[in-house]
mmCIF file of C-alpha atoms in Angstrom:
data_model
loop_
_atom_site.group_PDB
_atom_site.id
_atom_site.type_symbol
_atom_site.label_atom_id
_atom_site.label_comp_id
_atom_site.label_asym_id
_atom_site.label_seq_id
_atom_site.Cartn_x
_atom_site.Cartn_y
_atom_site.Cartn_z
ATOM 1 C CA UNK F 74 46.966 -37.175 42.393
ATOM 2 C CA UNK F 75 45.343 -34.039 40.646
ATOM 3 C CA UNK F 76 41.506 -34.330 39.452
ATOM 4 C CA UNK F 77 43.114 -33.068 35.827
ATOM 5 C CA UNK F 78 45.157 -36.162 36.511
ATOM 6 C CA UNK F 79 42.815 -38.230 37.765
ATOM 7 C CA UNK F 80 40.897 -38.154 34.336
ATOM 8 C CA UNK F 81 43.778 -38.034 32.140
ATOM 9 C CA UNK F 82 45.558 -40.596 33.711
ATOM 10 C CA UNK F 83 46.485 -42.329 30.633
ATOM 11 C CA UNK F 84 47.821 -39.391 29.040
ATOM 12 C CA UNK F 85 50.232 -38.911 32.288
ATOM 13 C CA UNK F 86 50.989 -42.937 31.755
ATOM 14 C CA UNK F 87 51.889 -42.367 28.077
ATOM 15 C CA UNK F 88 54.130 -39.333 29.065
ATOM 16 C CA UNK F 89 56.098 -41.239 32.411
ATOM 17 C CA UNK F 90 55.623 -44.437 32.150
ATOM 18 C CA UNK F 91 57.127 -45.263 35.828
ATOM 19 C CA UNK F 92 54.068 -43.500 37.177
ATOM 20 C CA UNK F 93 52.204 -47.025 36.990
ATOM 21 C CA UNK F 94 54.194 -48.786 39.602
ATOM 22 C CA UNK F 95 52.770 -45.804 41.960
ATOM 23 C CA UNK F 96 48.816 -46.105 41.135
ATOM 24 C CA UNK F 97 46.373 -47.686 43.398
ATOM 25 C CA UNK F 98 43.267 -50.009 42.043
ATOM 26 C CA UNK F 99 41.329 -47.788 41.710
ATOM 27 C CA UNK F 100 43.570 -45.622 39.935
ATOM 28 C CA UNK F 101 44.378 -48.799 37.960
ATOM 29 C CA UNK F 102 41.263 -49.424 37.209
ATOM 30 C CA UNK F 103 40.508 -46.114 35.406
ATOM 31 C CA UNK F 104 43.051 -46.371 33.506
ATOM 32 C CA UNK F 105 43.086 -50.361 32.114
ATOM 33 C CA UNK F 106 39.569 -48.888 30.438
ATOM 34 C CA UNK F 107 41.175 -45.554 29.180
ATOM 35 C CA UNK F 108 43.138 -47.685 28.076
ATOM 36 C CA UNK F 109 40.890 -50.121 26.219
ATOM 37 C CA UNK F 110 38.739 -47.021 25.123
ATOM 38 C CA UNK F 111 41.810 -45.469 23.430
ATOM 39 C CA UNK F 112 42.921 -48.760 21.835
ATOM 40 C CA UNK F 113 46.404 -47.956 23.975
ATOM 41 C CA UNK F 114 46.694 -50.756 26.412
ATOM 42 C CA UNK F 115 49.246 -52.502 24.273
ATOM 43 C CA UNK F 116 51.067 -49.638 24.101
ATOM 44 C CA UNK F 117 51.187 -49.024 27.713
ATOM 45 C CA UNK F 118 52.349 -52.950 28.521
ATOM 46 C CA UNK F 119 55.195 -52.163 26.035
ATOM 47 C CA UNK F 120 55.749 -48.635 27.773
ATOM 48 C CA UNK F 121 55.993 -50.443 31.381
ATOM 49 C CA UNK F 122 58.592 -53.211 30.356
ATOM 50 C CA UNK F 123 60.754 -50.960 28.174
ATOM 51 C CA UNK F 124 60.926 -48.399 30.916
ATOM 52 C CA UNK F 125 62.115 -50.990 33.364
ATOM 53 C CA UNK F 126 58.809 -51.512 35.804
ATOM 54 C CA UNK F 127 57.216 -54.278 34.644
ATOM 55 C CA UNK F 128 57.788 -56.142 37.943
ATOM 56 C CA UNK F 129 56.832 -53.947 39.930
ATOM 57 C CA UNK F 130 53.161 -53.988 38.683
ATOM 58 C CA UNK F 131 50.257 -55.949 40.183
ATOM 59 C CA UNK F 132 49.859 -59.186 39.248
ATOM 60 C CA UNK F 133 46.179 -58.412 38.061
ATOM 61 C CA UNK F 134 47.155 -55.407 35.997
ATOM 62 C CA UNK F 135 50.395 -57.352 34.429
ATOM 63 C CA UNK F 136 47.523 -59.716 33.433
ATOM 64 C CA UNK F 137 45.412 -57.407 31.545
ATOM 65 C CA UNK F 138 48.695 -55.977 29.755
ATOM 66 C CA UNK F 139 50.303 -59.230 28.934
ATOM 67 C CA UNK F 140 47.173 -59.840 27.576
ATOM 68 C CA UNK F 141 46.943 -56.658 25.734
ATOM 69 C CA UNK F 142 50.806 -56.900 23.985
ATOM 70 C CA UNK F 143 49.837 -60.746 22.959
ATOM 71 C CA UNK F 144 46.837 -59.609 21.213
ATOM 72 C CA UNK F 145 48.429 -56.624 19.576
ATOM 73 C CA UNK F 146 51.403 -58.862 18.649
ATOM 74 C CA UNK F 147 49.085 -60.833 17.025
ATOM 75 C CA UNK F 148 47.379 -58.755 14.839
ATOM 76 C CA UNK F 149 50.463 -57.084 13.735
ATOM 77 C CA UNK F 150 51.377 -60.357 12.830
ATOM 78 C CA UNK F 151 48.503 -61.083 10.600
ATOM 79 C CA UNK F 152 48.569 -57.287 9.428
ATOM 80 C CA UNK F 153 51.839 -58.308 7.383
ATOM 81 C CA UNK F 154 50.546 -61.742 6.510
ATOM 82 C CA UNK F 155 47.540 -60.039 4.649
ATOM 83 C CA UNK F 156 50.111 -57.969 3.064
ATOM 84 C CA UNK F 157 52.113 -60.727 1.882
ATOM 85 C CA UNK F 158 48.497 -62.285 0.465
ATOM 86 C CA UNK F 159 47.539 -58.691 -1.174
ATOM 87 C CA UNK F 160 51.293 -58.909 -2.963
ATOM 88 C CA UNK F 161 50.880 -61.912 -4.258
ATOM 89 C CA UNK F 162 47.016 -61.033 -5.433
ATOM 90 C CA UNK F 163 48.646 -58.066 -7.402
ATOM 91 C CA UNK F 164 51.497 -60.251 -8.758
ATOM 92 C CA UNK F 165 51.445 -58.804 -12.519
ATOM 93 C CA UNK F 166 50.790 -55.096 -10.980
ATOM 94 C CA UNK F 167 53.425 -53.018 -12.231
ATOM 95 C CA UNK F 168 52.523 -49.809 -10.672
ATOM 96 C CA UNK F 169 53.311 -48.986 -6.941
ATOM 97 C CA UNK F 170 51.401 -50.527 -4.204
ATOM 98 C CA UNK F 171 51.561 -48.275 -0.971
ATOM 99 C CA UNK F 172 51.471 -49.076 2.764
ATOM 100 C CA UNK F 173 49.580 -46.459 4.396
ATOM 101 C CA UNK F 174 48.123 -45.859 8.940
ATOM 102 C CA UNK F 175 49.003 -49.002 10.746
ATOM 103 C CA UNK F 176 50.549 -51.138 7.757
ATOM 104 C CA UNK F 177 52.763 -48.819 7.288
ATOM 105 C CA UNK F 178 54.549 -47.556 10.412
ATOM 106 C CA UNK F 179 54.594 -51.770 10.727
ATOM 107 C CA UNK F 180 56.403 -52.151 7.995
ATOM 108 C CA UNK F 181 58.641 -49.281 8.065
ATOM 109 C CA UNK F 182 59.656 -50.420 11.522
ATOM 110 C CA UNK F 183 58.616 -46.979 13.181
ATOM 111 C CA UNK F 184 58.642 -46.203 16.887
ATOM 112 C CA UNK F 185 55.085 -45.386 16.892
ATOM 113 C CA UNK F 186 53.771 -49.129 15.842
ATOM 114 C CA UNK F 187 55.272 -50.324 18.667
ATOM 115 C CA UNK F 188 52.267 -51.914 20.663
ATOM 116 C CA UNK F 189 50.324 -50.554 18.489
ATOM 117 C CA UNK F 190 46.476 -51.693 18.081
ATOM 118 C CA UNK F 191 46.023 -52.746 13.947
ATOM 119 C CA UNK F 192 42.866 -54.704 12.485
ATOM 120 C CA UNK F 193 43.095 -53.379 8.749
ATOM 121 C CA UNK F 194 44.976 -52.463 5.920
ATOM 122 C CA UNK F 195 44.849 -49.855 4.364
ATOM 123 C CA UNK F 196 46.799 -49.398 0.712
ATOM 124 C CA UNK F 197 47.348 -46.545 -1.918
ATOM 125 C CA UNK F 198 47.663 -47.029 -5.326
ATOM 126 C CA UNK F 199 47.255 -44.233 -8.394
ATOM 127 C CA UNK F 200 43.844 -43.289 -9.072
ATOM 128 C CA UNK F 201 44.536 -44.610 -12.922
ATOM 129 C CA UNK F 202 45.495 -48.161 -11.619
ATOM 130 C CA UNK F 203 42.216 -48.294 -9.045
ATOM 131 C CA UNK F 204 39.615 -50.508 -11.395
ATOM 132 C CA UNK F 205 42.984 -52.536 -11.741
ATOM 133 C CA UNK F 206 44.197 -53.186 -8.703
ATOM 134 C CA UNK F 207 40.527 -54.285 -7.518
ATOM 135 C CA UNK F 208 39.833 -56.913 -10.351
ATOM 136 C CA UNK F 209 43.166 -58.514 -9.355
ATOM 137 C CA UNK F 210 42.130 -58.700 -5.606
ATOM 138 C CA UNK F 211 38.570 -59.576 -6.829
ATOM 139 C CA UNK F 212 40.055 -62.663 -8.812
ATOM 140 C CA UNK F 213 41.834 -63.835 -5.857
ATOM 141 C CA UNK F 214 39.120 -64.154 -3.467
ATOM 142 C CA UNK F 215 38.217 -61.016 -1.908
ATOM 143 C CA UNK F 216 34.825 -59.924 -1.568
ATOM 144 C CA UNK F 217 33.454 -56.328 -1.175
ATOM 145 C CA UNK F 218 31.472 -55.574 2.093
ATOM 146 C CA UNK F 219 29.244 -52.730 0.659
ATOM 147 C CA UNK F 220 26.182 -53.768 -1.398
ATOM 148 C CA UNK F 221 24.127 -51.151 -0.873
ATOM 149 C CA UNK F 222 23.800 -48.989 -4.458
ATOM 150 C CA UNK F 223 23.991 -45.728 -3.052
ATOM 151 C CA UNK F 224 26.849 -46.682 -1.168
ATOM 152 C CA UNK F 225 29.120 -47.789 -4.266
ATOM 153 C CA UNK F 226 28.015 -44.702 -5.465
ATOM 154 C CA UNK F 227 29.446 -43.214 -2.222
ATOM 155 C CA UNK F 228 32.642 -45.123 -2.480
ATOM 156 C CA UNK F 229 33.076 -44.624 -6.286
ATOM 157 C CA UNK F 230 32.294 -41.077 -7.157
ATOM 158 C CA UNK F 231 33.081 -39.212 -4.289
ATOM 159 C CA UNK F 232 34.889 -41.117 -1.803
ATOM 160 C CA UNK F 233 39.155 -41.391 -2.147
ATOM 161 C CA UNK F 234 38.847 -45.459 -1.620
ATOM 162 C CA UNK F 235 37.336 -48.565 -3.174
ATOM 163 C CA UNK F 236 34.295 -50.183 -0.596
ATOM 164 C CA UNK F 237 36.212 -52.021 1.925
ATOM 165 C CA UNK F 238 37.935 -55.777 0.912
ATOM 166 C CA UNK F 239 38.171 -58.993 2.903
ATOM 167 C CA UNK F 240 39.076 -62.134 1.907
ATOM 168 C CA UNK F 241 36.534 -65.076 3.339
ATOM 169 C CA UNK F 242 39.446 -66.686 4.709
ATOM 170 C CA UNK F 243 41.322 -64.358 6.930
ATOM 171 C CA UNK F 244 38.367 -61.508 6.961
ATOM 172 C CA UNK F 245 41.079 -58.840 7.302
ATOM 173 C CA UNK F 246 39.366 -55.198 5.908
ATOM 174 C CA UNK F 247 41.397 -54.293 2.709
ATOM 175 C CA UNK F 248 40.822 -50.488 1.992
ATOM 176 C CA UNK F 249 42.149 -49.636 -1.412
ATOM 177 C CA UNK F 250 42.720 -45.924 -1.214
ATOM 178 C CA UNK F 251 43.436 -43.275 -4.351
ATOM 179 C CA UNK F 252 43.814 -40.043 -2.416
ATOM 180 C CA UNK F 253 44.216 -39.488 1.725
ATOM 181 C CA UNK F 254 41.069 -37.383 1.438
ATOM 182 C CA UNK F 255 37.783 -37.591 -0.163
ATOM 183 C CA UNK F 256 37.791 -36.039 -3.973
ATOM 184 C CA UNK F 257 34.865 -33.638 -2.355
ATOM 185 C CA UNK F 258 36.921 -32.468 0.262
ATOM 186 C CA UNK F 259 38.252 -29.077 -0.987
ATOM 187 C CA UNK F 260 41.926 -29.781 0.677
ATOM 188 C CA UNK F 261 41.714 -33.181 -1.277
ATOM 189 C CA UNK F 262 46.082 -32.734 -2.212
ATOM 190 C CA UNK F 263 47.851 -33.850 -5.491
ATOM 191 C CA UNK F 264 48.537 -37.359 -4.634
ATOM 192 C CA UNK F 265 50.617 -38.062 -7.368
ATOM 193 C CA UNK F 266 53.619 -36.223 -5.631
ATOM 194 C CA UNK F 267 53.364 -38.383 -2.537
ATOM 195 C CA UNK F 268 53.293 -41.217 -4.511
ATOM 196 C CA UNK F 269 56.008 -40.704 -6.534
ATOM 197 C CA UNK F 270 58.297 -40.044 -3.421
ATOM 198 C CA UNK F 271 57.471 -43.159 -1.902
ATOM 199 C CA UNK F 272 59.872 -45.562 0.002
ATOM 200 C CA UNK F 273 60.104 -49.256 -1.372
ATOM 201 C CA UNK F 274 60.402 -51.994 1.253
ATOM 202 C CA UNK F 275 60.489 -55.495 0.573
ATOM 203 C CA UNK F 276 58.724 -57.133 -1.795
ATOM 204 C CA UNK F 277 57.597 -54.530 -3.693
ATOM 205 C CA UNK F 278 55.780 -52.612 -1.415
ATOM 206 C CA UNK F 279 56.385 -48.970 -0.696
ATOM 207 C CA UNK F 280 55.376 -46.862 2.153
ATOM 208 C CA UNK F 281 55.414 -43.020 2.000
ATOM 209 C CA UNK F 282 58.112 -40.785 2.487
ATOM 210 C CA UNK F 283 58.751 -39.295 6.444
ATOM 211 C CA UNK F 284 57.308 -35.936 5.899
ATOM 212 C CA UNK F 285 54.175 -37.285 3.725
ATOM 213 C CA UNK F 286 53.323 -40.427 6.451
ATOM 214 C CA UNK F 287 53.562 -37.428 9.036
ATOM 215 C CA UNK F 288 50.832 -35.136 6.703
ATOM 216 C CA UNK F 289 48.984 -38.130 5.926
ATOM 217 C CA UNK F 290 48.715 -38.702 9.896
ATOM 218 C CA UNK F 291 47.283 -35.317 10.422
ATOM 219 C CA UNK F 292 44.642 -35.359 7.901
ATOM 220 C CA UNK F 293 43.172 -38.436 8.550
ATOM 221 C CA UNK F 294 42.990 -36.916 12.130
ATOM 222 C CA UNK F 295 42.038 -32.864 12.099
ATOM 223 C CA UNK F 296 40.582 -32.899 8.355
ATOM 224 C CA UNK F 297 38.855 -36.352 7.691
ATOM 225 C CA UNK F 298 38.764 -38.625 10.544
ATOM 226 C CA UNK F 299 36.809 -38.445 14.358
ATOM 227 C CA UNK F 300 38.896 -36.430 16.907
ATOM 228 C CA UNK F 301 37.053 -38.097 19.947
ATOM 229 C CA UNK F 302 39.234 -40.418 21.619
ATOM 230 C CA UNK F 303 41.988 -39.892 19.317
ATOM 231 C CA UNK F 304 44.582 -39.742 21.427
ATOM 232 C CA UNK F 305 46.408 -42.572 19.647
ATOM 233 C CA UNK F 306 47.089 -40.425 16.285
ATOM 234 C CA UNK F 307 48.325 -37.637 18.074
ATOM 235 C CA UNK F 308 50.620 -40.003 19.888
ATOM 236 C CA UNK F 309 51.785 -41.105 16.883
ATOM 237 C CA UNK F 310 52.347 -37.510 15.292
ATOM 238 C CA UNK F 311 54.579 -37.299 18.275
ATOM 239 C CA UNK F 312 56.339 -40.013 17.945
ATOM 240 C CA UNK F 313 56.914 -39.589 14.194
ATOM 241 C CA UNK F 314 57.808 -35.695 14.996
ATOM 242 C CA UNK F 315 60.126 -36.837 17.380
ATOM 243 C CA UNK F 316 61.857 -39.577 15.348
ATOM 244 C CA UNK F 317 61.912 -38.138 11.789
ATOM 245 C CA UNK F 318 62.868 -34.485 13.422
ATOM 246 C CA UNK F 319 66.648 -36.228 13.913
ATOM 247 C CA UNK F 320 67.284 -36.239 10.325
ATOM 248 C CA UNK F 321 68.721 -33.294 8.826
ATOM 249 C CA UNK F 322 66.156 -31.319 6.769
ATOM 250 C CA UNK F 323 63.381 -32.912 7.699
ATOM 251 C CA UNK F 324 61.688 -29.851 8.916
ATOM 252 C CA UNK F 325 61.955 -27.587 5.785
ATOM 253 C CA UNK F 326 61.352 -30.936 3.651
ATOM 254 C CA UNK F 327 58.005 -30.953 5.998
ATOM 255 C CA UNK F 328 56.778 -27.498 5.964
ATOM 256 C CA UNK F 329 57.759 -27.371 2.034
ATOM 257 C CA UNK F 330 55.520 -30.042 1.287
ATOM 258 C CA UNK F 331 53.148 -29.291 3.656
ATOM 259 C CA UNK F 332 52.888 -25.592 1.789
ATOM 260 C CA UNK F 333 52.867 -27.346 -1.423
ATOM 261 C CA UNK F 334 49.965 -29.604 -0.822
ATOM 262 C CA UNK F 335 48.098 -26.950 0.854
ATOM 263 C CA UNK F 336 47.627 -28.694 4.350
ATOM 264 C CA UNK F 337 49.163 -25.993 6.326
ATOM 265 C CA UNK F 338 46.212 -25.462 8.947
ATOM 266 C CA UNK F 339 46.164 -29.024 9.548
ATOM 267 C CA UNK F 340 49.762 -29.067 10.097
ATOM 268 C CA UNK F 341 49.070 -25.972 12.886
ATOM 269 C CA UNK F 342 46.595 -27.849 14.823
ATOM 270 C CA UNK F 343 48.939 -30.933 14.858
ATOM 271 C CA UNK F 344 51.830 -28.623 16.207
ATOM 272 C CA UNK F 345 49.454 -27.511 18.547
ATOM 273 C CA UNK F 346 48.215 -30.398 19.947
ATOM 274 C CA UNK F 347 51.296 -32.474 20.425
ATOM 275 C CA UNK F 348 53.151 -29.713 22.268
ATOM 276 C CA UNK F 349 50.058 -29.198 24.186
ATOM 277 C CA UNK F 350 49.268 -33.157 25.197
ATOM 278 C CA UNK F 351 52.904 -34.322 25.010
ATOM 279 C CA UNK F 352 55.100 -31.258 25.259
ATOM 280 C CA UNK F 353 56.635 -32.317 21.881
ATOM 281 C CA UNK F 354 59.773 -30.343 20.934
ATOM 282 C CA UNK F 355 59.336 -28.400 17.903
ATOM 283 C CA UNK F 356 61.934 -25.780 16.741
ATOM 284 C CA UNK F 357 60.750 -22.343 17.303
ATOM 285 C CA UNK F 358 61.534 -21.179 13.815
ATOM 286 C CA UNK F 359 58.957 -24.317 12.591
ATOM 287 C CA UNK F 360 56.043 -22.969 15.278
ATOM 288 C CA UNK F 361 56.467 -19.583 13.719
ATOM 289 C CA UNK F 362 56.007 -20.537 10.720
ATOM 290 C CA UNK F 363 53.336 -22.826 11.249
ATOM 291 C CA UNK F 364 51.509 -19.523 13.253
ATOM 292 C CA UNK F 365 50.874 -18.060 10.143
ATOM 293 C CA UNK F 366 48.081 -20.360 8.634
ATOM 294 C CA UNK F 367 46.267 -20.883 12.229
ATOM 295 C CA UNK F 368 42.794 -19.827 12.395
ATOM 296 C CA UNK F 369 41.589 -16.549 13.585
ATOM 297 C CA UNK F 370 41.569 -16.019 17.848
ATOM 298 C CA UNK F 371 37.002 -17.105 17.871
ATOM 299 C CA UNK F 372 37.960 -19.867 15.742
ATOM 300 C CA UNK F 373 41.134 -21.026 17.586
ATOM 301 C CA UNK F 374 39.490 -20.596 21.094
ATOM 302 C CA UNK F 375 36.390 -22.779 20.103
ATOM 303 C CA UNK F 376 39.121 -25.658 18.590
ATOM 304 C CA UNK F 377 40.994 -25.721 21.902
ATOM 305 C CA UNK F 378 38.058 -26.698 23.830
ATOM 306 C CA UNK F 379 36.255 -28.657 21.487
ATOM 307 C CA UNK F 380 39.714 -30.640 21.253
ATOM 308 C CA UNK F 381 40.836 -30.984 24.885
ATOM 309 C CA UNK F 382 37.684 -31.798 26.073
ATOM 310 C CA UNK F 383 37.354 -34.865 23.183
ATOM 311 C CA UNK F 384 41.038 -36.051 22.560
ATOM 312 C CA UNK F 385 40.614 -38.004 25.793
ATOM 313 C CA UNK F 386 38.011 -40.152 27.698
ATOM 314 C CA UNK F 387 35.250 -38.830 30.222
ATOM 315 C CA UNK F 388 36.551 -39.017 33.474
ATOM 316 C CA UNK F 389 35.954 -37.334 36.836
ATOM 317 C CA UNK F 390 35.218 -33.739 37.285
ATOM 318 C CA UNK F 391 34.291 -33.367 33.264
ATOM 319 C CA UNK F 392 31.368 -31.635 31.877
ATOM 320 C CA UNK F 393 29.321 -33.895 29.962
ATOM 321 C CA UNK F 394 27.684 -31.102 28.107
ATOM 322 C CA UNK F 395 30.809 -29.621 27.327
ATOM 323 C CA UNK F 396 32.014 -33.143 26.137
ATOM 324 C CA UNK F 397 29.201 -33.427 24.372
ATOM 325 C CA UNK F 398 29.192 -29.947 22.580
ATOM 326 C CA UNK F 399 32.981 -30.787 21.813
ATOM 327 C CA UNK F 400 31.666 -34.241 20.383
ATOM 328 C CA UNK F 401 29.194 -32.926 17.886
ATOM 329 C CA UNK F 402 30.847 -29.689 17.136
ATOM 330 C CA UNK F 403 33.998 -31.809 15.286
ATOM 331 C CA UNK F 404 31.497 -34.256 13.997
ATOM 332 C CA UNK F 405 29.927 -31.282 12.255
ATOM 333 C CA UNK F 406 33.146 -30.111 11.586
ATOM 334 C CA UNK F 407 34.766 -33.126 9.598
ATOM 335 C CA UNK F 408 31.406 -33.033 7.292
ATOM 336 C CA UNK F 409 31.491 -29.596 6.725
ATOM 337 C CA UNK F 410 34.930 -29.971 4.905
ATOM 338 C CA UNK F 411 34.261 -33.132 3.537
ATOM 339 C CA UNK F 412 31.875 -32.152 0.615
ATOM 340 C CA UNK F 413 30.191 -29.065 -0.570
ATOM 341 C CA UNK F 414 26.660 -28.010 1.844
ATOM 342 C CA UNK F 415 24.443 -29.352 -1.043
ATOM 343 C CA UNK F 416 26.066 -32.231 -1.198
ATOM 344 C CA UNK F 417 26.626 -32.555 2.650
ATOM 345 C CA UNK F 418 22.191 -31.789 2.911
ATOM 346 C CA UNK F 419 21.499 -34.920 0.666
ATOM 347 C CA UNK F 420 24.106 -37.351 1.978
ATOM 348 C CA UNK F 421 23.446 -36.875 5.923
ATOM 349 C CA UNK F 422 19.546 -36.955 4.475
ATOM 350 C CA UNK F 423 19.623 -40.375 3.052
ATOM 351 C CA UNK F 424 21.957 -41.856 5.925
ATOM 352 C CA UNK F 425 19.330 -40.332 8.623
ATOM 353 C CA UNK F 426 16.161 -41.732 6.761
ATOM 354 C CA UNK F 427 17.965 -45.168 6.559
ATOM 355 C CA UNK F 428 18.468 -45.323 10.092
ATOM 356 C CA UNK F 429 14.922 -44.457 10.593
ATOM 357 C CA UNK F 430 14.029 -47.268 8.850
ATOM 358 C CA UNK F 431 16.120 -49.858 10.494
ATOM 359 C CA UNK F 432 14.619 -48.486 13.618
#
């Protein structure tokens, strides 16, 4: 096996499965932790059984899977049960209550949750119904897990969720989301049209429509979230690419909206990335399209390394500094468009001087 392999051995497991039943312990080894790092392994014991190897594993590595797709199994399990608890907290609600991430490819019954790794919730409701929606889940028992002033501040004024929910008896996270970026972030989109295209499931819940999940996905990735290690959301762009690209107009219903919401360079970089990790078939006619709002070549060249040197773990034959550089560099990035430089000065300020002080 290739050194390229050798350290991206989980990727190659995600893309053939069967390649397990050829991997020594070693081998194994590495990738049980990539694995664990990338919050994957219950998606690879699924992988091995669907694709018809399961038996031909070691008996130590069916272990750790079996292990892995009980666990997962289990959470997804108590995933829904929260959501049947948050329904019947908002009994009374009128307005729409949204699955959103893990909650809702669960309850959609999408491809991508299959083995999928899911400790929270996370729901969206319309910024108007927000105070609402938390003094109902307030009055039935959950409890907010941010005290600290400046941090409701945070949450409140500038954030696009309430501070994170749990109930004392389950201690699930509940985040109560108004937007799918922060208010601050200057390609913060009109959330009111996603909401009002959402899909309703049972019980009153809704999840969004195919080509907003997909968008949503690729914010909370390339705009808001941490690309180290992130393999798993780009998986699950591929996934949802893959499955929602069967329906007829999906693709100009996708590129429409994502034009309309003005998330078109996000959209690039996830076209990008999934043909590049995954070889995920796009039409040609979409790529082109998508071309058109990449960045300019400097700005392009330093993504590309900054992202294939952090989308999976360290492994044999990396440069650290270039992982590092790659690390920071997207850190940087994800503040830099979350809030105006002012803003950003003050807030990284405060956070830095507080962890002085628990030092």
């Amino acid at each position: 096996m290739t050194q390229q392999k050798k350290h991206s051995l989980v990727l190659e497991a995600l893309k053939n499965p069967t390649m397990m039943r050829d991997l020594d312990v070693g081998q194994w080894n590495a990738l049980l932790l990539q694995g664990q790092l990338l919050k994957l392994s219950g998606r690879l014991a699924c992988d091995a059984e669907a694709s018809g190897i399961w038996d031909e594993l070691p008996p130590k590595a069916q272990q750790v899977l079996t292990n892995a797709r009980v666990s997962v199994a289990a959470q997804q399990r108590k995933i829904m049960w929260e959501v049947n608890r948050i329904r019947r907290a908002l009994v009374g609600f009128d307005g729409k209550v949204i699955l959103v991430k893990g909650g809702g490819y669960i309850a959609g019954g999408l491809i991508c949750a299959r083995g999928r790794h899911s400790v929270d919730i996370d729901i969206l409701v319309a910024r108007k119904n927000i105070d609402l929606v938390e003094d109902y889940l307030l009055k039935a028992g959950y409890e907010s897990q941010i005290l600290n002033e400046y941090d409701q501040h945070y949450y409140r004024d500038w954030a696009h969720e309430l501070p994170p929910l749990t109930h004392p008896d389950r201690m699930v996270e509940v985040d109560v989301h108004h937007n799918i970026l922060q208010l601050t972030n200057k390609l913060s989109p009109q959330i009111d049209l996603m909401i009002e295209a959402a899909v309703p499931q049972e019980d009153n819940i809704f999840v969004l429509a195919p080509a907003d999940m997909l968008l949503h996905s690729i914010v909370h990735q390339f705009v808001d979230g941490t690309l180290k290690g992130s393999l798993r959301n780009l998986l699950e762009q591929h996934e949802m690419i893959t499955e929602f690209g069967q329906n007829s107009g999906f693709w100009a219903d996708f590129m429409d909206r994502a034009e309309q919401l003005g998330l078109r360079r996000p959209v690039f970089y996830c076209l990008r990335y999934c043909q590049h990790f995954f070889g995920t078939s796009i039409p040609q006619e979409v790529l082109a399209i998508s071309a058109v709002a990449g960045p300019g070549p400097l700005t392009l060249k330093m993504m590309d390394m900054a992202v294939k040197n952090s989308m999976v773990p360290y492994g044999e034959g990396r440069s650290r500094v270039l992982d590092y550089l790659a690390t920071n560099g997207l850190y940087l990035r994800s503040h830099w468009l979350r809030m105006p430089p002012m803003m950003l000065f003050s807030h990284l300020t405060r956070k830095s001087l507080r962890r002085l002080k628990r030092a």
